[in-house]
mmCIF file of C-alpha atoms and ligand atoms in Angstrom:
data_model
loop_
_atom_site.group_PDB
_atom_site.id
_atom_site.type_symbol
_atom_site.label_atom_id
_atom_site.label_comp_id
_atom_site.label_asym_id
_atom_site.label_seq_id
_atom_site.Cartn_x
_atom_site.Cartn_y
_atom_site.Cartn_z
ATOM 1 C CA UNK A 36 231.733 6.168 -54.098
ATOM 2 C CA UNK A 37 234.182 6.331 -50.868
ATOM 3 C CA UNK A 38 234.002 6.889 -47.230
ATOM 4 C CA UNK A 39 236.815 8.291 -45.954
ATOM 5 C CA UNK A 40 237.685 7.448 -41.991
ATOM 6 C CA UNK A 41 239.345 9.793 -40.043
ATOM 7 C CA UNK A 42 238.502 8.695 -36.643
ATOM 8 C CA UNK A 43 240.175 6.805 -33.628
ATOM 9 C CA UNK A 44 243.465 5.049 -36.298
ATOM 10 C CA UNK A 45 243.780 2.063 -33.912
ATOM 11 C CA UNK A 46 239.917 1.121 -35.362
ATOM 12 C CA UNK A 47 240.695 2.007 -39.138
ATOM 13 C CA UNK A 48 241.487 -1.622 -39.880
ATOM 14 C CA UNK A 49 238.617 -3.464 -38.497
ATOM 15 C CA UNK A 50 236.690 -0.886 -40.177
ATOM 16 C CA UNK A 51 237.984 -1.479 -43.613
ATOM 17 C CA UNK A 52 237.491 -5.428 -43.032
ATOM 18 C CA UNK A 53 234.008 -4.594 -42.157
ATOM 19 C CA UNK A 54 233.143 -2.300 -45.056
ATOM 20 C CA UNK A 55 235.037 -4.498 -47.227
ATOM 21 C CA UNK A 56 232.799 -7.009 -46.264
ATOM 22 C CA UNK A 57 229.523 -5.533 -46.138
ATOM 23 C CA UNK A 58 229.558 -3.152 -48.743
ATOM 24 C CA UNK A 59 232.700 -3.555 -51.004
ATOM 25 C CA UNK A 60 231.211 -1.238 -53.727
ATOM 26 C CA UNK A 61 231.949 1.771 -50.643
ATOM 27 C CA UNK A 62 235.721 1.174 -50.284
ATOM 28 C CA UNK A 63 237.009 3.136 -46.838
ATOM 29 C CA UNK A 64 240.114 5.108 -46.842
ATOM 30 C CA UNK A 65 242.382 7.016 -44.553
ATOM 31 C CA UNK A 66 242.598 10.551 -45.215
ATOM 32 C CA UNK A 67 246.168 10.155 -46.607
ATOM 33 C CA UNK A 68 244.928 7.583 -48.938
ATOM 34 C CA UNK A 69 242.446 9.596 -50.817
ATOM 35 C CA UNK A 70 243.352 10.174 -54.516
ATOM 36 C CA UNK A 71 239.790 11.437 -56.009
ATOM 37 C CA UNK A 72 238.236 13.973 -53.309
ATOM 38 C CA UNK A 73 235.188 13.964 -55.573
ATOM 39 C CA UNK A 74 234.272 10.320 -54.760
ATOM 40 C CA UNK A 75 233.959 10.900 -51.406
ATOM 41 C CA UNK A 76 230.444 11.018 -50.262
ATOM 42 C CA UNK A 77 230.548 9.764 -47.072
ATOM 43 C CA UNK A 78 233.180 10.526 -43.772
ATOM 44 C CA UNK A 79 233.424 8.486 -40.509
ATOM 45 C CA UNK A 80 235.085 10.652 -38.288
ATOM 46 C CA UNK A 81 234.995 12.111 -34.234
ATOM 47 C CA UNK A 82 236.680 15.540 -34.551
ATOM 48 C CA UNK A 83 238.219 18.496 -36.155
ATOM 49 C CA UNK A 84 235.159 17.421 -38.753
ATOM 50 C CA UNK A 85 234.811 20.714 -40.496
ATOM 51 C CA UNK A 86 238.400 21.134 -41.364
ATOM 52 C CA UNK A 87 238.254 16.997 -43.176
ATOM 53 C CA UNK A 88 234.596 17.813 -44.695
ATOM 54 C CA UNK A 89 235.792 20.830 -46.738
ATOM 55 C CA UNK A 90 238.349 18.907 -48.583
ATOM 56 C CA UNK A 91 235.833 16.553 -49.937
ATOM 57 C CA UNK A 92 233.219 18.298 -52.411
ATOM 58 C CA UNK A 93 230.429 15.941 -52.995
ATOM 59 C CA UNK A 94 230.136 14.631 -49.496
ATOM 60 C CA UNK A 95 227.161 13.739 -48.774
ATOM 61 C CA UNK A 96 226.821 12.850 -45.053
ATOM 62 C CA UNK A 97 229.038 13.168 -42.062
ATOM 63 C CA UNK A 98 228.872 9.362 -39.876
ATOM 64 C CA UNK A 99 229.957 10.332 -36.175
ATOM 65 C CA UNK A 100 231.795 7.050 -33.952
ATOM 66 C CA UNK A 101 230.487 7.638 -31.247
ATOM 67 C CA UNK A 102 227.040 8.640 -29.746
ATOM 68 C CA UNK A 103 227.777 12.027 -28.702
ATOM 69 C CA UNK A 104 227.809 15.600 -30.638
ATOM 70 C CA UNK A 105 229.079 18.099 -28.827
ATOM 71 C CA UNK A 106 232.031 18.460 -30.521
ATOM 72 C CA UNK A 107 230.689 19.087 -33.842
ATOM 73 C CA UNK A 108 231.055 23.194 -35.063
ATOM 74 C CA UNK A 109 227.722 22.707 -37.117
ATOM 75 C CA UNK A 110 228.457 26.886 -38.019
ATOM 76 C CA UNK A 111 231.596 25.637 -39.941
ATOM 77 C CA UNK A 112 229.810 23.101 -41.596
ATOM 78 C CA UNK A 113 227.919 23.091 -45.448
ATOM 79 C CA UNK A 114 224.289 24.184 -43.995
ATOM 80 C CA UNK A 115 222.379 21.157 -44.888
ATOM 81 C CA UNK A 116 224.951 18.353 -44.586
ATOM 82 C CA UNK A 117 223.709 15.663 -42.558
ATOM 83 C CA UNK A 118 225.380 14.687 -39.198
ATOM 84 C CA UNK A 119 224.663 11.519 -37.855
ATOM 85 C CA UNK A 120 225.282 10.274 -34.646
ATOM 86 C CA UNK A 121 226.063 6.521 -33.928
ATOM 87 C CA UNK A 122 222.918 4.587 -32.586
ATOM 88 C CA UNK A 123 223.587 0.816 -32.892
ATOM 89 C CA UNK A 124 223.301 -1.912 -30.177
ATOM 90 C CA UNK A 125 226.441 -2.192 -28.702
ATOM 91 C CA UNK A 126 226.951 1.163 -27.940
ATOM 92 C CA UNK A 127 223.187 0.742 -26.218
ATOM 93 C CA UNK A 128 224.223 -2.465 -24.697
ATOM 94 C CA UNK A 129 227.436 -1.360 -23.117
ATOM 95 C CA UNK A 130 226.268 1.478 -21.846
ATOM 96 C CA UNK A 131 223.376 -0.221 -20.019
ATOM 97 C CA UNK A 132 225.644 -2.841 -18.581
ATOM 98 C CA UNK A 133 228.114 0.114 -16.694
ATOM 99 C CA UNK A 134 225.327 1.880 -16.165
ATOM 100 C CA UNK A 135 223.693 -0.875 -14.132
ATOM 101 C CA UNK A 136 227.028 -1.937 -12.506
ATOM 102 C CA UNK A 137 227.497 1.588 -11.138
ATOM 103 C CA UNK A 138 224.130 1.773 -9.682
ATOM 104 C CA UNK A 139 224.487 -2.137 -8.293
ATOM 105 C CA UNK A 140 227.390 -0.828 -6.702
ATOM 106 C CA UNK A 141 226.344 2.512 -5.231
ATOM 107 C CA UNK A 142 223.358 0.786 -4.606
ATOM 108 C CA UNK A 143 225.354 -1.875 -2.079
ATOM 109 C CA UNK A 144 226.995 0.775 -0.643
ATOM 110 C CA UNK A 145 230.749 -0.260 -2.666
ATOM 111 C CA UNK A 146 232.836 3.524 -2.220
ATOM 112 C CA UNK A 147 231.853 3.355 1.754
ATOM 113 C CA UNK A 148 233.512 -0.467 1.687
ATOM 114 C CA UNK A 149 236.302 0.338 -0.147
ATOM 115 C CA UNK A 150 237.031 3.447 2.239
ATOM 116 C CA UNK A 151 236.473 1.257 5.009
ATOM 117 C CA UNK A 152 238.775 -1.421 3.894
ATOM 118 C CA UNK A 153 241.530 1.254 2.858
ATOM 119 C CA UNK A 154 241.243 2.365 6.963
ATOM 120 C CA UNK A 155 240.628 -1.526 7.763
ATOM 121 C CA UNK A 156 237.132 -0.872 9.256
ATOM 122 C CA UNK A 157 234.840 -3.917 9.346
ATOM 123 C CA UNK A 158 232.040 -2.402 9.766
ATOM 124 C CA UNK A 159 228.260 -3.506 8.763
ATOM 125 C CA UNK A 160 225.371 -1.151 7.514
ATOM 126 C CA UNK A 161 221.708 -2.079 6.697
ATOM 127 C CA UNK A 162 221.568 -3.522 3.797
ATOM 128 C CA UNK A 163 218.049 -2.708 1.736
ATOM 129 C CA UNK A 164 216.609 -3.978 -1.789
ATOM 130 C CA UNK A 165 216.034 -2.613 -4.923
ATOM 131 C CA UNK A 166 212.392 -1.501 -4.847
ATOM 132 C CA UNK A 167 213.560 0.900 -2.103
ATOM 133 C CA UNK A 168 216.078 2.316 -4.169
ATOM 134 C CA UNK A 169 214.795 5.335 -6.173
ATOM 135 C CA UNK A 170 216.935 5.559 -9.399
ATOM 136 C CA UNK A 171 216.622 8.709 -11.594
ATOM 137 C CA UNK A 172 218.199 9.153 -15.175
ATOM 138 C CA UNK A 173 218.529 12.651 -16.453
ATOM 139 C CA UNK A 174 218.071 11.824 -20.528
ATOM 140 C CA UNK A 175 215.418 10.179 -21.822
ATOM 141 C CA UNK A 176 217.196 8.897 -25.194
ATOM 142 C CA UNK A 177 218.743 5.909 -26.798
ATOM 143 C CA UNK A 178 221.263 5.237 -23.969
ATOM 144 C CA UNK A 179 219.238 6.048 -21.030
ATOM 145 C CA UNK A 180 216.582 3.538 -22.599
ATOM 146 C CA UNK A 181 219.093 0.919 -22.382
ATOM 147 C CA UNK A 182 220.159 1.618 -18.456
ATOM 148 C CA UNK A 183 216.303 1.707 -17.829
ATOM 149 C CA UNK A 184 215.876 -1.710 -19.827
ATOM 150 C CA UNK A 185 218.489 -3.022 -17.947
ATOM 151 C CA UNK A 186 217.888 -1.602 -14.343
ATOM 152 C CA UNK A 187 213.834 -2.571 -14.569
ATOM 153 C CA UNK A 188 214.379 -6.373 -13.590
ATOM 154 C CA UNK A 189 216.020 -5.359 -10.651
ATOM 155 C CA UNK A 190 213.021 -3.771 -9.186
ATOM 156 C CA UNK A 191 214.005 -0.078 -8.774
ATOM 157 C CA UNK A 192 211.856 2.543 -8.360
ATOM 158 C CA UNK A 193 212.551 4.608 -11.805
ATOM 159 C CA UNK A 194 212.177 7.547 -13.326
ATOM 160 C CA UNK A 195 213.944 9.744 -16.218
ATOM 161 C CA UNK A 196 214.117 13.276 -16.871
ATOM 162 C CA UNK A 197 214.088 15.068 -20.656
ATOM 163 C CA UNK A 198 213.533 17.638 -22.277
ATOM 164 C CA UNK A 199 209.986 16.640 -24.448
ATOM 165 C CA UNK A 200 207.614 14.303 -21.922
ATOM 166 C CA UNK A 201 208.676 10.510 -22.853
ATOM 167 C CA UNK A 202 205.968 7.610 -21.515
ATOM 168 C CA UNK A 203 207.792 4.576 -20.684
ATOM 169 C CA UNK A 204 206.026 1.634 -19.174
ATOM 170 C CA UNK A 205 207.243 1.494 -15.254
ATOM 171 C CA UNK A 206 208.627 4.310 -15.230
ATOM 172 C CA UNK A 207 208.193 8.073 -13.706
ATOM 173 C CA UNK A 208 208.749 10.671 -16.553
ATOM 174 C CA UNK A 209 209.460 14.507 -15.836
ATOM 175 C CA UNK A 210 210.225 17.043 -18.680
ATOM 176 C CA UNK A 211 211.537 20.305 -18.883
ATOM 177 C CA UNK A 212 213.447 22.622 -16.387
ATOM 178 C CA UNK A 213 210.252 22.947 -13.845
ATOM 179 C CA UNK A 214 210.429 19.349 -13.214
ATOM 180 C CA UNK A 215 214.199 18.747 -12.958
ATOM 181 C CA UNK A 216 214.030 19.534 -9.157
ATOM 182 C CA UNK A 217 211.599 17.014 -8.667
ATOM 183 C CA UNK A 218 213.311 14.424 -10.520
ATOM 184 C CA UNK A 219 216.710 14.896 -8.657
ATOM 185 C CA UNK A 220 214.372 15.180 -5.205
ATOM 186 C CA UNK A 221 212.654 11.485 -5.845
ATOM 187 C CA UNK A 222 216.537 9.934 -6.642
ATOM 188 C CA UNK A 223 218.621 8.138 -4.382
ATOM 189 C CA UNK A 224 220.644 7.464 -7.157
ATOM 190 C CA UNK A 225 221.036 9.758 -9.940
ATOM 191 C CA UNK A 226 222.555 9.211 -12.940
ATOM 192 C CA UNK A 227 223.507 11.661 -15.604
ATOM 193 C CA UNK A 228 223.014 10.324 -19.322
ATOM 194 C CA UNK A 229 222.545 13.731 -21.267
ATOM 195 C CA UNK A 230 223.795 15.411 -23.677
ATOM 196 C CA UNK A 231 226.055 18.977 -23.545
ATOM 197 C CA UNK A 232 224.378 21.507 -24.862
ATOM 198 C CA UNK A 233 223.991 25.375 -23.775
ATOM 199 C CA UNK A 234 220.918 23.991 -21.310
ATOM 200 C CA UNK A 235 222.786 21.400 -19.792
ATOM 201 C CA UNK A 236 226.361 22.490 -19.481
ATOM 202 C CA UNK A 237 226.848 23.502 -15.587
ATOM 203 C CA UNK A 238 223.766 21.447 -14.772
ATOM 204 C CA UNK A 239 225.122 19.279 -11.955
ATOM 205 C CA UNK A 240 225.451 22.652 -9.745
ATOM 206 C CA UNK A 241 224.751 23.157 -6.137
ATOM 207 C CA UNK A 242 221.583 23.275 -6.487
ATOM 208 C CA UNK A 243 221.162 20.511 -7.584
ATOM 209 C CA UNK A 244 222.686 18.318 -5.299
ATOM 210 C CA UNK A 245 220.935 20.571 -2.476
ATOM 211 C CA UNK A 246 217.745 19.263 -4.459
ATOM 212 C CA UNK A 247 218.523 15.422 -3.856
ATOM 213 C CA UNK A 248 217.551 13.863 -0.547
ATOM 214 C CA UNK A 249 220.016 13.387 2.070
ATOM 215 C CA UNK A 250 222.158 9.874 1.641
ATOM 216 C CA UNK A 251 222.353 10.424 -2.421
ATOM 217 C CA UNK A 252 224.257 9.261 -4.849
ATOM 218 C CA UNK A 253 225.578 10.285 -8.219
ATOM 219 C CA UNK A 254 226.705 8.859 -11.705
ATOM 220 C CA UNK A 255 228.242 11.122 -14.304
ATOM 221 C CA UNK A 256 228.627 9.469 -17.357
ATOM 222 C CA UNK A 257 227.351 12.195 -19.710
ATOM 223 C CA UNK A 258 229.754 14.952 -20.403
ATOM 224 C CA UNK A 259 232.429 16.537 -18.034
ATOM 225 C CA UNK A 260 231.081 20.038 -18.746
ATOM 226 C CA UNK A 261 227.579 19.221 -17.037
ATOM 227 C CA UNK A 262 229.353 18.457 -13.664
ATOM 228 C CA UNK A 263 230.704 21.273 -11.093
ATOM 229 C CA UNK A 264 233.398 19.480 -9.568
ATOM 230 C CA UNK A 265 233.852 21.731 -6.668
ATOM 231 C CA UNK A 266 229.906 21.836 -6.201
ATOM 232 C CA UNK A 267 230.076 17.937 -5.862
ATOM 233 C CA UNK A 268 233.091 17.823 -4.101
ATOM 234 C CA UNK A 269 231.535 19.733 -1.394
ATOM 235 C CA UNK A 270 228.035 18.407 -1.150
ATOM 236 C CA UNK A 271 230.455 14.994 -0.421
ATOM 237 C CA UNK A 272 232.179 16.690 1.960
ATOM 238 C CA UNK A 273 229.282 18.143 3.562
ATOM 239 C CA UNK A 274 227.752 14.591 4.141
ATOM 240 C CA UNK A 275 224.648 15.549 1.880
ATOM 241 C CA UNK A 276 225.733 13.251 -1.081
ATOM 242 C CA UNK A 277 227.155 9.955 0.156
ATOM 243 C CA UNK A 278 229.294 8.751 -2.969
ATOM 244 C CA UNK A 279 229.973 9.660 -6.892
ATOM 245 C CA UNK A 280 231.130 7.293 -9.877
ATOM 246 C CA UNK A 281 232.524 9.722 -12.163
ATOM 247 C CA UNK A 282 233.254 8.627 -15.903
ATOM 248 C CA UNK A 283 233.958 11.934 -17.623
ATOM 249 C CA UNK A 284 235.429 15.165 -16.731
ATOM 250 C CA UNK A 285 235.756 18.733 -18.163
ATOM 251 C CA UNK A 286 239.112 17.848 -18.922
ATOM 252 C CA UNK A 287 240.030 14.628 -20.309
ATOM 253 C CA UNK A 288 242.305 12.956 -19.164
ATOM 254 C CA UNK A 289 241.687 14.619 -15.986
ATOM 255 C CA UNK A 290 244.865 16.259 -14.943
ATOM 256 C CA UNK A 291 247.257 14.525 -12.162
ATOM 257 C CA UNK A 292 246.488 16.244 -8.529
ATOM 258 C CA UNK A 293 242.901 17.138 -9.387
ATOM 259 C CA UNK A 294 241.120 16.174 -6.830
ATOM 260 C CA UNK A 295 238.839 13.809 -7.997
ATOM 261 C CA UNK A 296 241.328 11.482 -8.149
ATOM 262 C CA UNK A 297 241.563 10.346 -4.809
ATOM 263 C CA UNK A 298 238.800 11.246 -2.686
ATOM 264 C CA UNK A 299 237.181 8.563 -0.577
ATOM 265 C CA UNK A 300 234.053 8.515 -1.677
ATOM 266 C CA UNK A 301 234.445 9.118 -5.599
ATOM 267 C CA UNK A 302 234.938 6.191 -8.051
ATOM 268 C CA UNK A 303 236.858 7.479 -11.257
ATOM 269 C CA UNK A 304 236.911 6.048 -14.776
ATOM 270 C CA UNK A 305 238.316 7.577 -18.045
ATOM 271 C CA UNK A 306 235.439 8.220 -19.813
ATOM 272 C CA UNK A 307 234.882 4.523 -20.672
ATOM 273 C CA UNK A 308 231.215 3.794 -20.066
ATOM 274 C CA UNK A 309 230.720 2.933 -23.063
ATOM 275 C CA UNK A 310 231.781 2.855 -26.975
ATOM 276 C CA UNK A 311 230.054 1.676 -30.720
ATOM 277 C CA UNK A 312 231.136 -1.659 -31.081
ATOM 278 C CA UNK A 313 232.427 -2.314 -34.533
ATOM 279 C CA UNK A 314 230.589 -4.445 -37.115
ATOM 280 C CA UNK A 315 227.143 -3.383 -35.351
ATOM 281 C CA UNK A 316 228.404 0.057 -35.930
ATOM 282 C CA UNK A 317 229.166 -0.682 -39.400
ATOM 283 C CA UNK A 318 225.815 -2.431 -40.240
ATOM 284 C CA UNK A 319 224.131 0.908 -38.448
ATOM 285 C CA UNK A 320 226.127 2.927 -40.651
ATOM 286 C CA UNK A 321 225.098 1.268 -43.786
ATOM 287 C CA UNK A 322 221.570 0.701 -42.838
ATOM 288 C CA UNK A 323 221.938 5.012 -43.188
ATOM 289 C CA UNK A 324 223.574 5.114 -46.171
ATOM 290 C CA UNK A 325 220.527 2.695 -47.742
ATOM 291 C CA UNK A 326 218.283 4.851 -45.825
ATOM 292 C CA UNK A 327 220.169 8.235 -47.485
ATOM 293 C CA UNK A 328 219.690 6.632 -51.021
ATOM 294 C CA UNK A 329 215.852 5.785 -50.636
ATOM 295 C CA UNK A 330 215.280 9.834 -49.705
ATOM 296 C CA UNK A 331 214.403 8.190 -45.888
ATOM 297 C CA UNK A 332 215.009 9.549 -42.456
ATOM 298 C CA UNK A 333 218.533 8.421 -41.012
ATOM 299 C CA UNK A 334 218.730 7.139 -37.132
ATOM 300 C CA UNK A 335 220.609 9.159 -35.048
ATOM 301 C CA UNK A 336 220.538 12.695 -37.407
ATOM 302 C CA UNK A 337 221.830 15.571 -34.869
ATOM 303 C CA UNK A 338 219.487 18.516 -35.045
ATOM 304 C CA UNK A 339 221.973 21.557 -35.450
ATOM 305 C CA UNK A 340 219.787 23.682 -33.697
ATOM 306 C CA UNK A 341 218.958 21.919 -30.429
ATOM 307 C CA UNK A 342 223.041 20.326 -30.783
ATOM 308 C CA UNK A 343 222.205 16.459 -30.115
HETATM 309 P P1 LIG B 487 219.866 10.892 -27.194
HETATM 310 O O1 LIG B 487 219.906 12.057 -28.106
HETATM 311 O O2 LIG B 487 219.226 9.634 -27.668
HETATM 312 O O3 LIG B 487 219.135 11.304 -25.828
HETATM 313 C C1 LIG B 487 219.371 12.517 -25.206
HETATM 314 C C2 LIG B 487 218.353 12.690 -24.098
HETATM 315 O O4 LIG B 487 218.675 13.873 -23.369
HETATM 316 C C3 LIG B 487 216.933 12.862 -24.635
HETATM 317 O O5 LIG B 487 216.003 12.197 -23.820
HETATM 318 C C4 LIG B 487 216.729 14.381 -24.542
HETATM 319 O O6 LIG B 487 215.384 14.799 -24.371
HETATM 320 C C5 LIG B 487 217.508 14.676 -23.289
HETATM 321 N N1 LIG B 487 217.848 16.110 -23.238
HETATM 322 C C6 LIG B 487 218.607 16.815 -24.102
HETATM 323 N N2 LIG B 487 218.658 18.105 -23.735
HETATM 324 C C7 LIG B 487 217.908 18.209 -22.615
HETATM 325 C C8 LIG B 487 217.542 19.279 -21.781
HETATM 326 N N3 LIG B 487 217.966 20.538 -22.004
HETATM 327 N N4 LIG B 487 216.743 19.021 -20.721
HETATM 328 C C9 LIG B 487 216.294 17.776 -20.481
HETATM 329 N N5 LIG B 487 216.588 16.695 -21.246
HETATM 330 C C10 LIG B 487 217.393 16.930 -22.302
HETATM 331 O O7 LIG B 487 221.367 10.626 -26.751
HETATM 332 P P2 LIG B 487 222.034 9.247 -26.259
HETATM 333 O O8 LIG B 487 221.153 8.642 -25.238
HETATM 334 O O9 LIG B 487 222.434 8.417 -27.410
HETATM 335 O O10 LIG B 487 223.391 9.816 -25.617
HETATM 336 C C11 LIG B 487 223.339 10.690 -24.512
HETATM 337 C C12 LIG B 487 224.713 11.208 -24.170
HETATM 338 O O11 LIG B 487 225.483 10.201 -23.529
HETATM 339 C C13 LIG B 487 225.620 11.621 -25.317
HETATM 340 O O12 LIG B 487 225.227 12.855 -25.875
HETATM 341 C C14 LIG B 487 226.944 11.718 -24.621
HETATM 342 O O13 LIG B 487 227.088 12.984 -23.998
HETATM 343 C C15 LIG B 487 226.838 10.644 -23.538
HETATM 344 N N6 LIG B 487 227.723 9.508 -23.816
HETATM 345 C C16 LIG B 487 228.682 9.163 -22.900
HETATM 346 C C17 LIG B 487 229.514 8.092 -23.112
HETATM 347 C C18 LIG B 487 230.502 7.645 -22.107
HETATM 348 O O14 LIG B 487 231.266 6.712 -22.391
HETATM 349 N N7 LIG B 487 230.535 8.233 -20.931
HETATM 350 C C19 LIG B 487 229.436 7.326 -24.360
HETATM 351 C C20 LIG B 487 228.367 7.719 -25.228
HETATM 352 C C21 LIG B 487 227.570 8.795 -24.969
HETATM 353 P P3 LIG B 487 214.270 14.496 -25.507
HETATM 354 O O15 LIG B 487 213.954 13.025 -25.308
HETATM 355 O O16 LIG B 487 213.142 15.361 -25.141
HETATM 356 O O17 LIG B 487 214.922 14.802 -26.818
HETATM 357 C C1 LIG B 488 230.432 8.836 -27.273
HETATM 358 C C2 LIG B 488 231.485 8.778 -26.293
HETATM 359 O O1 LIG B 488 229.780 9.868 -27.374
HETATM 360 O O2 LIG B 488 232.385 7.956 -26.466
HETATM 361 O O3 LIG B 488 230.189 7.836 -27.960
HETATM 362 O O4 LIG B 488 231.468 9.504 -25.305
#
């Protein structure tokens, strides 16, 4: 019984330490290493996942290295074959940590100093605390757990928007498209932690933004396709929407001149919020495969139909 990695190479290594490790009766392999397709049963892998599954008969589950979906063509797929996206702590932990340094810092008012100190401007604005701040986190799931974990201490006033009603303990919960208005209305700060799928790809629109209260702020860290760039670009313009940390884009990496790049009052990263931190990524992994063998649920299966 192999697994067979054909994600991110500059990770292969640690990964075959780990599994070596943890489980040397599952030896991992690069692609190019494989000699007996039919003892592959298990693939660790990011993209172009249809075209590596069909070489491997008996494979029995498809391991994803990172927390998103999106990019798997479930149509292309054997029906039935398990994809499972990677829920493990460090991915969580990460992701609350940028999560809650982006909002600390749009909460403090950090794009308007940095403007000002690129025009040398020393110039003061009322400073106010966290229980006035109104945070709102469109996604309700694993991640956005860990940013509301994370943010609670702090005192914000926060609520989360999903698709099924969640109840969290301190925190306002709206579901489903009639509520998404009100969400965005009640957020100084919103921050998007969702999925793409067909219902939210496109969602950060106009109308949006026109939704949130004067003096708001955004972070994107879900997937470029959710954002309209030009919508956001000129609600910042306008004055409606005071600043934007942007972490992923529809294209990736965002092209040179687009710009995003360099307007005042957007912070930019490369799609870096977060990523599944090795061993606890391998331990999550093999927790599955256990789970697999006993005929029990796996964390983190994608649902083909609803595409997360
Ligand atoms: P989960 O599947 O655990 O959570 C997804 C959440 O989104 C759920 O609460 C779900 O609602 C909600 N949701 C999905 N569709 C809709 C909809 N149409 N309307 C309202 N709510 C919806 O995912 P994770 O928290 O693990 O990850 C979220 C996303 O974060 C990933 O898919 C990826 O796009 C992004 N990501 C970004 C990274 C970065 O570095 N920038 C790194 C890792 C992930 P419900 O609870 O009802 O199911
Ligand atoms: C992920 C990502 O989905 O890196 O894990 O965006």
């Amino acid at each position: 019984m192999t697994i067979v990695y054909t994600a991110i190479e500059s990770r292969k290594a640690d990964y075959r330490a780990l599994f070596a490790e943890l489980a040397p009766e599952i030896p991992l392999l690069g692609a190019d290493e494989v000699t007996d397709p039919a003892a592959v049963r298990f693939l660790l892998g990011w993209s172009d996942l249809a075209d590596h599954a069909a070489r491997y008969p008996n494979l029995q589950a498809i391991f994803l290295i990172g927390a998103g979906a999106d990019q798997v063509d479930h149509a292309r797929l054997r029906p039935g074959l398990p994809v499972v996206r990677m829920v493990e702590p460090g991915i969580a932990a990460c992701m609350g940590e940028f999560v809650t340094m982006s909002v600390l810092m749009l909460h403090r008012g950090l794009p308007l100093y940095l403007d000002q100190q690129r025009r040398q401007a020393w110039v003061k604005h009322q400073v106010t605390t966290a229980p006035q701040r109104r945070v709102g986190i469109l996604g309700a799931g694993v991640l956005a757990t860990a940013c509301l974990e994370r943010l609670a201490p702090f005192g914000f006033d926060l609520a989360c928007w999903s698709r099924t009603r969640r109840r969290i303990d301190g925190v306002r919960c709206y579901a489903g498209p009639d509520e998404l208005a009100d969400c965005a209305a009640r957020s100084d700060i919103l921050v998007c932690l969702l999925p793409l799928t067909d219902e939210t790809r496109g969602l950060l629109d106009a109308r949006l933004f026109a939704a949130m209260p004067q003096g708001a702020s955004l972070v994107h860290v879900g997937r470029g396709p959710q954002l309209d760039a030009a919508a956001l670009l000129a609600a910042l313009d306008s004055g409606h929407l005071s600043a934007a940390h942007v972490d992923v884009t529809a294209v990736e990496p965002l092209p040179a001149g687009d710009p995003l790049w360099s307007h005042p009052r957007v912070i930019l990263t490369p799609h870096i919020a977060t990523m599944s931190q090795n061993r606890s990524a391998a331990e999550a992994i093999l927790a599955n495969i256990a789970r697999l063998a006993a005929g029990a649920p796996m964390v983190g299966l994608v649902d083909p139909v609803l595409g997360y």
